[in-house]
JSON list of C-alpha atoms in Angstrom, two decimals:
[
{"chain": "A", "resi": 764, "resn": "MET", "atom": "CA", "xyz": [4.42, -37.74, -83.05]},
{"chain": "A", "resi": 765, "resn": "GLU", "atom": "CA", "xyz": [5.39, -38.05, -79.41]},
{"chain": "A", "resi": 766, "resn": "PRO", "atom": "CA", "xyz": [2.74, -39.28, -76.99]},
{"chain": "A", "resi": 767, "resn": "ARG", "atom": "CA", "xyz": [1.11, -36.48, -74.97]},
{"chain": "A", "resi": 768, "resn": "VAL", "atom": "CA", "xyz": [2.35, -36.41, -71.40]},
{"chain": "A", "resi": 769, "resn": "THR", "atom": "CA", "xyz": [-0.27, -35.55, -68.79]},
{"chain": "A", "resi": 770, "resn": "ALA", "atom": "CA", "xyz": [-0.22, -34.55, -65.15]},
{"chain": "A", "resi": 771, "resn": "ALA", "atom": "CA", "xyz": [-1.97, -37.82, -64.30]},
{"chain": "A", "resi": 772, "resn": "GLY", "atom": "CA", "xyz": [1.33, -39.71, -64.50]},
{"chain": "A", "resi": 773, "resn": "LEU", "atom": "CA", "xyz": [3.05, -37.58, -61.89]},
{"chain": "A", "resi": 774, "resn": "ASN", "atom": "CA", "xyz": [3.62, -38.36, -58.22]},
{"chain": "A", "resi": 775, "resn": "VAL", "atom": "CA", "xyz": [2.13, -35.57, -56.07]},
{"chain": "A", "resi": 776, "resn": "ARG", "atom": "CA", "xyz": [3.42, -35.55, -52.50]},
{"chain": "A", "resi": 777, "resn": "HIS", "atom": "CA", "xyz": [2.11, -33.56, -49.52]},
{"chain": "A", "resi": 778, "resn": "PHE", "atom": "CA", "xyz": [4.32, -31.69, -47.05]},
{"chain": "A", "resi": 779, "resn": "THR", "atom": "CA", "xyz": [3.88, -29.57, -43.90]},
{"chain": "A", "resi": 780, "resn": "HIS", "atom": "CA", "xyz": [5.96, -26.91, -42.15]},
{"chain": "A", "resi": 781, "resn": "THR", "atom": "CA", "xyz": [8.01, -29.61, -40.43]},
{"chain": "A", "resi": 782, "resn": "ASP", "atom": "CA", "xyz": [9.22, -30.69, -43.89]},
{"chain": "A", "resi": 783, "resn": "LEU", "atom": "CA", "xyz": [10.49, -27.24, -44.90]},
{"chain": "A", "resi": 784, "resn": "PRO", "atom": "CA", "xyz": [14.20, -28.04, -44.39]},
{"chain": "A", "resi": 785, "resn": "GLU", "atom": "CA", "xyz": [13.77, -31.00, -46.78]},
{"chain": "A", "resi": 786, "resn": "ILE", "atom": "CA", "xyz": [11.79, -29.16, -49.50]},
{"chain": "A", "resi": 787, "resn": "ARG", "atom": "CA", "xyz": [13.01, -25.54, -49.25]},
{"chain": "A", "resi": 788, "resn": "GLN", "atom": "CA", "xyz": [15.64, -25.73, -52.00]},
{"chain": "A", "resi": 789, "resn": "THR", "atom": "CA", "xyz": [13.28, -27.72, -54.26]},
{"chain": "A", "resi": 790, "resn": "LEU", "atom": "CA", "xyz": [10.70, -24.92, -54.04]},
{"chain": "A", "resi": 791, "resn": "ILE", "atom": "CA", "xyz": [13.32, -22.28, -54.78]},
{"chain": "A", "resi": 792, "resn": "ASP", "atom": "CA", "xyz": [14.67, -24.24, -57.76]},
{"chain": "A", "resi": 793, "resn": "VAL", "atom": "CA", "xyz": [11.24, -24.91, -59.30]},
{"chain": "A", "resi": 794, "resn": "HIS", "atom": "CA", "xyz": [10.27, -21.26, -58.81]},
{"chain": "A", "resi": 795, "resn": "ALA", "atom": "CA", "xyz": [13.47, -20.10, -60.53]},
{"chain": "A", "resi": 796, "resn": "ASP", "atom": "CA", "xyz": [12.83, -22.46, -63.45]},
{"chain": "A", "resi": 797, "resn": "ALA", "atom": "CA", "xyz": [9.15, -21.46, -63.70]},
{"chain": "A", "resi": 798, "resn": "LEU", "atom": "CA", "xyz": [9.99, -17.73, -63.69]},
{"chain": "A", "resi": 799, "resn": "ALA", "atom": "CA", "xyz": [13.33, -17.90, -65.50]},
{"chain": "A", "resi": 800, "resn": "ASP", "atom": "CA", "xyz": [12.41, -15.00, -67.81]},
{"chain": "A", "resi": 801, "resn": "GLU", "atom": "CA", "xyz": [11.35, -12.85, -64.83]},
{"chain": "A", "resi": 802, "resn": "MET", "atom": "CA", "xyz": [14.09, -13.58, -62.28]},
{"chain": "A", "resi": 803, "resn": "ASP", "atom": "CA", "xyz": [15.77, -10.20, -62.84]},
{"chain": "A", "resi": 804, "resn": "ASP", "atom": "CA", "xyz": [12.79, -8.64, -61.00]},
{"chain": "A", "resi": 805, "resn": "PRO", "atom": "CA", "xyz": [13.85, -7.88, -57.39]},
{"chain": "A", "resi": 806, "resn": "PHE", "atom": "CA", "xyz": [10.43, -8.95, -56.10]},
{"chain": "A", "resi": 807, "resn": "ASN", "atom": "CA", "xyz": [10.84, -12.42, -57.65]},
{"chain": "A", "resi": 808, "resn": "GLN", "atom": "CA", "xyz": [14.35, -12.64, -56.21]},
{"chain": "A", "resi": 809, "resn": "ARG", "atom": "CA", "xyz": [12.82, -12.37, -52.72]},
{"chain": "A", "resi": 810, "resn": "PHE", "atom": "CA", "xyz": [11.08, -15.72, -53.15]},
{"chain": "A", "resi": 811, "resn": "PRO", "atom": "CA", "xyz": [13.30, -17.52, -50.57]},
{"chain": "A", "resi": 812, "resn": "TRP", "atom": "CA", "xyz": [11.98, -15.09, -47.93]},
{"chain": "A", "resi": 813, "resn": "PHE", "atom": "CA", "xyz": [8.39, -16.02, -48.87]},
{"chain": "A", "resi": 814, "resn": "VAL", "atom": "CA", "xyz": [9.24, -19.73, -48.66]},
{"chain": "A", "resi": 815, "resn": "ASP", "atom": "CA", "xyz": [10.60, -19.24, -45.16]},
{"chain": "A", "resi": 816, "resn": "HIS", "atom": "CA", "xyz": [7.68, -17.03, -44.10]},
{"chain": "A", "resi": 817, "resn": "TRP", "atom": "CA", "xyz": [4.92, -19.33, -45.31]},
{"chain": "A", "resi": 818, "resn": "GLY", "atom": "CA", "xyz": [6.78, -22.54, -44.51]},
{"chain": "A", "resi": 819, "resn": "GLY", "atom": "CA", "xyz": [7.26, -21.39, -40.93]},
{"chain": "A", "resi": 820, "resn": "LEU", "atom": "CA", "xyz": [3.52, -21.22, -40.28]},
{"chain": "A", "resi": 821, "resn": "PRO", "atom": "CA", "xyz": [2.18, -24.18, -38.29]},
{"chain": "A", "resi": 822, "resn": "GLY", "atom": "CA", "xyz": [-0.72, -24.81, -40.72]},
{"chain": "A", "resi": 823, "resn": "TYR", "atom": "CA", "xyz": [1.49, -24.61, -43.81]},
{"chain": "A", "resi": 824, "resn": "SER", "atom": "CA", "xyz": [0.58, -27.13, -46.49]},
{"chain": "A", "resi": 825, "resn": "CYS", "atom": "CA", "xyz": [2.51, -27.84, -49.68]},
{"chain": "A", "resi": 826, "resn": "VAL", "atom": "CA", "xyz": [2.16, -30.24, -52.59]},
{"chain": "A", "resi": 827, "resn": "ILE", "atom": "CA", "xyz": [4.99, -30.98, -55.00]},
{"chain": "A", "resi": 828, "resn": "ALA", "atom": "CA", "xyz": [4.61, -32.89, -58.26]},
{"chain": "A", "resi": 829, "resn": "TYR", "atom": "CA", "xyz": [7.45, -35.17, -59.30]},
{"chain": "A", "resi": 830, "resn": "ASP", "atom": "CA", "xyz": [8.25, -36.68, -62.68]},
{"chain": "A", "resi": 831, "resn": "GLY", "atom": "CA", "xyz": [10.42, -39.49, -61.40]},
{"chain": "A", "resi": 832, "resn": "ASP", "atom": "CA", "xyz": [12.90, -37.75, -59.10]},
{"chain": "A", "resi": 833, "resn": "LYS", "atom": "CA", "xyz": [12.50, -34.30, -60.71]},
{"chain": "A", "resi": 834, "resn": "ALA", "atom": "CA", "xyz": [10.17, -31.76, -59.10]},
{"chain": "A", "resi": 835, "resn": "VAL", "atom": "CA", "xyz": [8.11, -30.10, -61.85]},
{"chain": "A", "resi": 836, "resn": "GLY", "atom": "CA", "xyz": [5.62, -27.99, -59.92]},
{"chain": "A", "resi": 837, "resn": "PHE", "atom": "CA", "xyz": [4.33, -27.06, -56.49]},
{"chain": "A", "resi": 838, "resn": "ALA", "atom": "CA", "xyz": [1.55, -25.25, -54.68]},
{"chain": "A", "resi": 839, "resn": "TYR", "atom": "CA", "xyz": [1.44, -24.03, -51.08]},
{"chain": "A", "resi": 840, "resn": "GLY", "atom": "CA", "xyz": [-0.36, -21.91, -48.56]},
{"chain": "A", "resi": 841, "resn": "ALA", "atom": "CA", "xyz": [-1.56, -21.75, -44.97]},
{"chain": "A", "resi": 842, "resn": "PRO", "atom": "CA", "xyz": [-4.69, -20.97, -42.99]},
{"chain": "A", "resi": 843, "resn": "GLY", "atom": "CA", "xyz": [-5.34, -17.27, -42.53]},
{"chain": "A", "resi": 844, "resn": "SER", "atom": "CA", "xyz": [-5.22, -15.81, -39.03]},
{"chain": "A", "resi": 845, "resn": "PRO", "atom": "CA", "xyz": [-8.72, -15.54, -37.53]},
{"chain": "A", "resi": 846, "resn": "GLY", "atom": "CA", "xyz": [-9.87, -11.94, -37.42]},
{"chain": "A", "resi": 847, "resn": "ARG", "atom": "CA", "xyz": [-7.28, -10.87, -39.97]},
{"chain": "A", "resi": 848, "resn": "GLU", "atom": "CA", "xyz": [-9.16, -11.66, -43.18]},
{"chain": "A", "resi": 849, "resn": "TRP", "atom": "CA", "xyz": [-7.72, -8.69, -45.10]},
{"chain": "A", "resi": 850, "resn": "TRP", "atom": "CA", "xyz": [-9.70, -9.67, -48.21]},
{"chain": "A", "resi": 851, "resn": "ARG", "atom": "CA", "xyz": [-12.98, -8.69, -46.48]},
{"chain": "A", "resi": 852, "resn": "GLU", "atom": "CA", "xyz": [-12.28, -5.02, -47.22]},
{"chain": "A", "resi": 853, "resn": "HIS", "atom": "CA", "xyz": [-13.07, -5.81, -50.88]},
{"chain": "A", "resi": 854, "resn": "LEU", "atom": "CA", "xyz": [-16.59, -7.13, -50.23]},
{"chain": "A", "resi": 855, "resn": "ASP", "atom": "CA", "xyz": [-19.76, -5.47, -49.03]},
{"chain": "A", "resi": 856, "resn": "PRO", "atom": "CA", "xyz": [-21.29, -7.44, -47.55]},
{"chain": "A", "resi": 857, "resn": "ALA", "atom": "CA", "xyz": [-18.52, -9.88, -46.74]},
{"chain": "A", "resi": 858, "resn": "PRO", "atom": "CA", "xyz": [-19.45, -13.57, -46.57]},
{"chain": "A", "resi": 859, "resn": "GLU", "atom": "CA", "xyz": [-20.55, -14.89, -43.19]},
{"chain": "A", "resi": 860, "resn": "LYS", "atom": "CA", "xyz": [-18.09, -17.71, -43.57]},
{"chain": "A", "resi": 861, "resn": "HIS", "atom": "CA", "xyz": [-14.68, -16.67, -42.34]},
{"chain": "A", "resi": 862, "resn": "ARG", "atom": "CA", "xyz": [-12.21, -19.55, -41.95]},
{"chain": "A", "resi": 863, "resn": "THR", "atom": "CA", "xyz": [-9.85, -18.84, -44.84]},
{"chain": "A", "resi": 864, "resn": "PHE", "atom": "CA", "xyz": [-6.99, -20.71, -46.47]},
{"chain": "A", "resi": 865, "resn": "SER", "atom": "CA", "xyz": [-4.45, -18.33, -48.02]},
{"chain": "A", "resi": 866, "resn": "TYR", "atom": "CA", "xyz": [-3.22, -19.90, -51.25]},
{"chain": "A", "resi": 867, "resn": "SER", "atom": "CA", "xyz": [0.19, -18.32, -51.55]},
{"chain": "A", "resi": 868, "resn": "GLU", "atom": "CA", "xyz": [2.05, -19.84, -54.48]},
{"chain": "A", "resi": 869, "resn": "LEU", "atom": "CA", "xyz": [1.68, -22.05, -57.54]},
{"chain": "A", "resi": 870, "resn": "ALA", "atom": "CA", "xyz": [4.59, -22.72, -59.89]},
{"chain": "A", "resi": 871, "resn": "VAL", "atom": "CA", "xyz": [4.97, -25.14, -62.78]},
{"chain": "A", "resi": 872, "resn": "ILE", "atom": "CA", "xyz": [8.10, -25.46, -64.91]},
{"chain": "A", "resi": 873, "resn": "PRO", "atom": "CA", "xyz": [7.57, -24.56, -68.59]},
{"chain": "A", "resi": 874, "resn": "ALA", "atom": "CA", "xyz": [7.83, -28.13, -69.92]},
{"chain": "A", "resi": 875, "resn": "TRP", "atom": "CA", "xyz": [4.82, -29.14, -67.80]},
{"chain": "A", "resi": 876, "resn": "ARG", "atom": "CA", "xyz": [2.48, -26.23, -68.51]},
{"chain": "A", "resi": 877, "resn": "LYS", "atom": "CA", "xyz": [-0.84, -26.64, -70.31]},
{"chain": "A", "resi": 878, "resn": "GLN", "atom": "CA", "xyz": [-1.13, -30.28, -69.28]},
{"chain": "A", "resi": 879, "resn": "GLY", "atom": "CA", "xyz": [-3.47, -29.98, -66.30]},
{"chain": "A", "resi": 880, "resn": "LEU", "atom": "CA", "xyz": [-0.76, -29.84, -63.66]},
{"chain": "A", "resi": 881, "resn": "SER", "atom": "CA", "xyz": [-1.78, -26.47, -62.20]},
{"chain": "A", "resi": 882, "resn": "GLU", "atom": "CA", "xyz": [-5.30, -27.70, -61.59]},
{"chain": "A", "resi": 883, "resn": "ARG", "atom": "CA", "xyz": [-4.09, -31.03, -60.21]},
{"chain": "A", "resi": 884, "resn": "LEU", "atom": "CA", "xyz": [-1.76, -29.26, -57.76]},
{"chain": "A", "resi": 885, "resn": "THR", "atom": "CA", "xyz": [-4.47, -26.80, -56.73]},
{"chain": "A", "resi": 886, "resn": "ARG", "atom": "CA", "xyz": [-7.03, -29.53, -56.13]},
{"chain": "A", "resi": 887, "resn": "ALA", "atom": "CA", "xyz": [-4.50, -31.67, -54.23]},
{"chain": "A", "resi": 888, "resn": "LEU", "atom": "CA", "xyz": [-3.62, -28.70, -52.01]},
{"chain": "A", "resi": 889, "resn": "MET", "atom": "CA", "xyz": [-7.29, -27.87, -51.35]},
{"chain": "A", "resi": 890, "resn": "ALA", "atom": "CA", "xyz": [-8.46, -31.45, -50.77]},
{"chain": "A", "resi": 891, "resn": "ASP", "atom": "CA", "xyz": [-9.58, -32.13, -47.21]},
{"chain": "A", "resi": 892, "resn": "ARG", "atom": "CA", "xyz": [-9.13, -28.49, -46.06]},
{"chain": "A", "resi": 893, "resn": "ASP", "atom": "CA", "xyz": [-11.18, -27.49, -43.00]},
{"chain": "A", "resi": 894, "resn": "GLU", "atom": "CA", "xyz": [-11.48, -23.85, -44.04]},
{"chain": "A", "resi": 895, "resn": "ASP", "atom": "CA", "xyz": [-14.62, -22.37, -45.64]},
{"chain": "A", "resi": 896, "resn": "LEU", "atom": "CA", "xyz": [-12.90, -20.10, -48.16]},
{"chain": "A", "resi": 897, "resn": "VAL", "atom": "CA", "xyz": [-9.72, -19.77, -50.20]},
{"chain": "A", "resi": 898, "resn": "VAL", "atom": "CA", "xyz": [-8.11, -16.45, -51.09]},
{"chain": "A", "resi": 899, "resn": "LEU", "atom": "CA", "xyz": [-5.25, -15.89, -53.51]},
{"chain": "A", "resi": 900, "resn": "LEU", "atom": "CA", "xyz": [-3.53, -13.10, -55.41]},
{"chain": "A", "resi": 901, "resn": "VAL", "atom": "CA", "xyz": [-2.88, -13.08, -59.16]},
{"chain": "A", "resi": 902, "resn": "ASP", "atom": "CA", "xyz": [-0.72, -10.52, -60.94]},
{"chain": "A", "resi": 903, "resn": "THR", "atom": "CA", "xyz": [-3.12, -8.31, -62.94]},
{"chain": "A", "resi": 904, "resn": "GLU", "atom": "CA", "xyz": [-0.59, -8.42, -65.80]},
{"chain": "A", "resi": 905, "resn": "HIS", "atom": "CA", "xyz": [-1.43, -12.14, -66.24]},
{"chain": "A", "resi": 906, "resn": "PRO", "atom": "CA", "xyz": [-5.11, -12.23, -67.30]},
{"chain": "A", "resi": 907, "resn": "ARG", "atom": "CA", "xyz": [-4.84, -15.82, -68.58]},
{"chain": "A", "resi": 908, "resn": "VAL", "atom": "CA", "xyz": [-3.78, -16.99, -65.11]},
{"chain": "A", "resi": 909, "resn": "GLN", "atom": "CA", "xyz": [-6.72, -15.11, -63.61]},
{"chain": "A", "resi": 910, "resn": "ALA", "atom": "CA", "xyz": [-9.04, -16.77, -66.15]},
{"chain": "A", "resi": 911, "resn": "LEU", "atom": "CA", "xyz": [-7.63, -20.16, -65.21]},
{"chain": "A", "resi": 912, "resn": "TYR", "atom": "CA", "xyz": [-8.49, -19.59, -61.53]},
{"chain": "A", "resi": 913, "resn": "GLU", "atom": "CA", "xyz": [-11.94, -18.34, -62.56]},
{"chain": "A", "resi": 914, "resn": "SER", "atom": "CA", "xyz": [-12.48, -21.63, -64.41]},
{"chain": "A", "resi": 915, "resn": "TRP", "atom": "CA", "xyz": [-11.94, -23.40, -61.06]},
{"chain": "A", "resi": 916, "resn": "GLY", "atom": "CA", "xyz": [-14.55, -21.25, -59.29]},
{"chain": "A", "resi": 917, "resn": "PHE", "atom": "CA", "xyz": [-12.53, -18.28, -58.02]},
{"chain": "A", "resi": 918, "resn": "ARG", "atom": "CA", "xyz": [-13.85, -14.76, -58.57]},
{"chain": "A", "resi": 919, "resn": "LYS", "atom": "CA", "xyz": [-12.05, -11.46, -58.51]},
{"chain": "A", "resi": 920, "resn": "VAL", "atom": "CA", "xyz": [-13.21, -9.33, -55.58]},
{"chain": "A", "resi": 921, "resn": "GLY", "atom": "CA", "xyz": [-10.68, -6.47, -55.76]},
{"chain": "A", "resi": 922, "resn": "GLU", "atom": "CA", "xyz": [-7.07, -5.46, -56.29]},
{"chain": "A", "resi": 923, "resn": "ARG", "atom": "CA", "xyz": [-4.18, -5.11, -53.86]},
{"chain": "A", "resi": 924, "resn": "GLN", "atom": "CA", "xyz": [-0.48, -4.23, -53.87]},
{"chain": "A", "resi": 925, "resn": "PRO", "atom": "CA", "xyz": [0.82, -5.84, -50.64]},
{"chain": "A", "resi": 926, "resn": "PHE", "atom": "CA", "xyz": [4.41, -4.63, -50.97]},
{"chain": "A", "resi": 927, "resn": "PRO", "atom": "CA", "xyz": [5.80, -1.43, -52.52]},
{"chain": "A", "resi": 928, "resn": "ASP", "atom": "CA", "xyz": [7.89, -3.49, -54.99]},
{"chain": "A", "resi": 929, "resn": "SER", "atom": "CA", "xyz": [5.20, -6.07, -55.76]},
{"chain": "A", "resi": 930, "resn": "PRO", "atom": "CA", "xyz": [2.88, -6.09, -58.73]},
{"chain": "A", "resi": 931, "resn": "VAL", "atom": "CA", "xyz": [-0.74, -5.09, -58.36]},
{"chain": "A", "resi": 932, "resn": "PHE", "atom": "CA", "xyz": [-2.65, -8.29, -57.76]},
{"chain": "A", "resi": 933, "resn": "ALA", "atom": "CA", "xyz": [-6.24, -9.34, -58.37]},
{"chain": "A", "resi": 934, "resn": "VAL", "atom": "CA", "xyz": [-7.71, -10.57, -55.08]},
{"chain": "A", "resi": 935, "resn": "MET", "atom": "CA", "xyz": [-9.56, -13.82, -55.84]},
{"chain": "A", "resi": 936, "resn": "LEU", "atom": "CA", "xyz": [-11.86, -15.77, -53.55]},
{"chain": "A", "resi": 937, "resn": "THR", "atom": "CA", "xyz": [-13.83, -19.02, -53.63]},
{"chain": "A", "resi": 938, "resn": "GLU", "atom": "CA", "xyz": [-15.60, -21.39, -51.27]},
{"chain": "A", "resi": 939, "resn": "LEU", "atom": "CA", "xyz": [-14.37, -24.83, -50.34]},
{"chain": "A", "resi": 940, "resn": "PRO", "atom": "CA", "xyz": [-14.64, -27.48, -51.49]},
{"chain": "A", "resi": 941, "resn": "LEU", "atom": "CA", "xyz": [-13.57, -26.45, -54.98]},
{"chain": "A", "resi": 942, "resn": "LYS", "atom": "CA", "xyz": [-16.16, -27.17, -57.64]}
]
């Protein structure tokens, strides 16, 4: 029997928007590997646009996990714009706290799934954040992914389809620091 590989042995590195030229292709490649069975979907093919959009934001933060020189997963997001907390429409009453980090993307290649890497990347991305809250979207067709986020303290507060060609997403919210 082969020894179990865990996310603990990986090197997780932090990046900002100034690093985007260096990491852009890595993100695109990991995403394509992680969603290989779904890359015929036009929405998934637009991922490079999302990398450029999010990576161009001054508060952009990204973590990438490496197994040696090979990138095996990443997570990224950016602070939400004050006064534009679109997720508030799903809550009545909305929380008094308002500074929000928008957790945009998490991708792990298949060989590294179910080994704790998603949680490690999420916690590394959220560590030392100044915001009060974190919001993210999860495809409603992936209930196990939603359950995973719930196990980290997120709760579903509504549903949203941000683009005509996007899936319907569960809107999930939690307070920082993560529990």
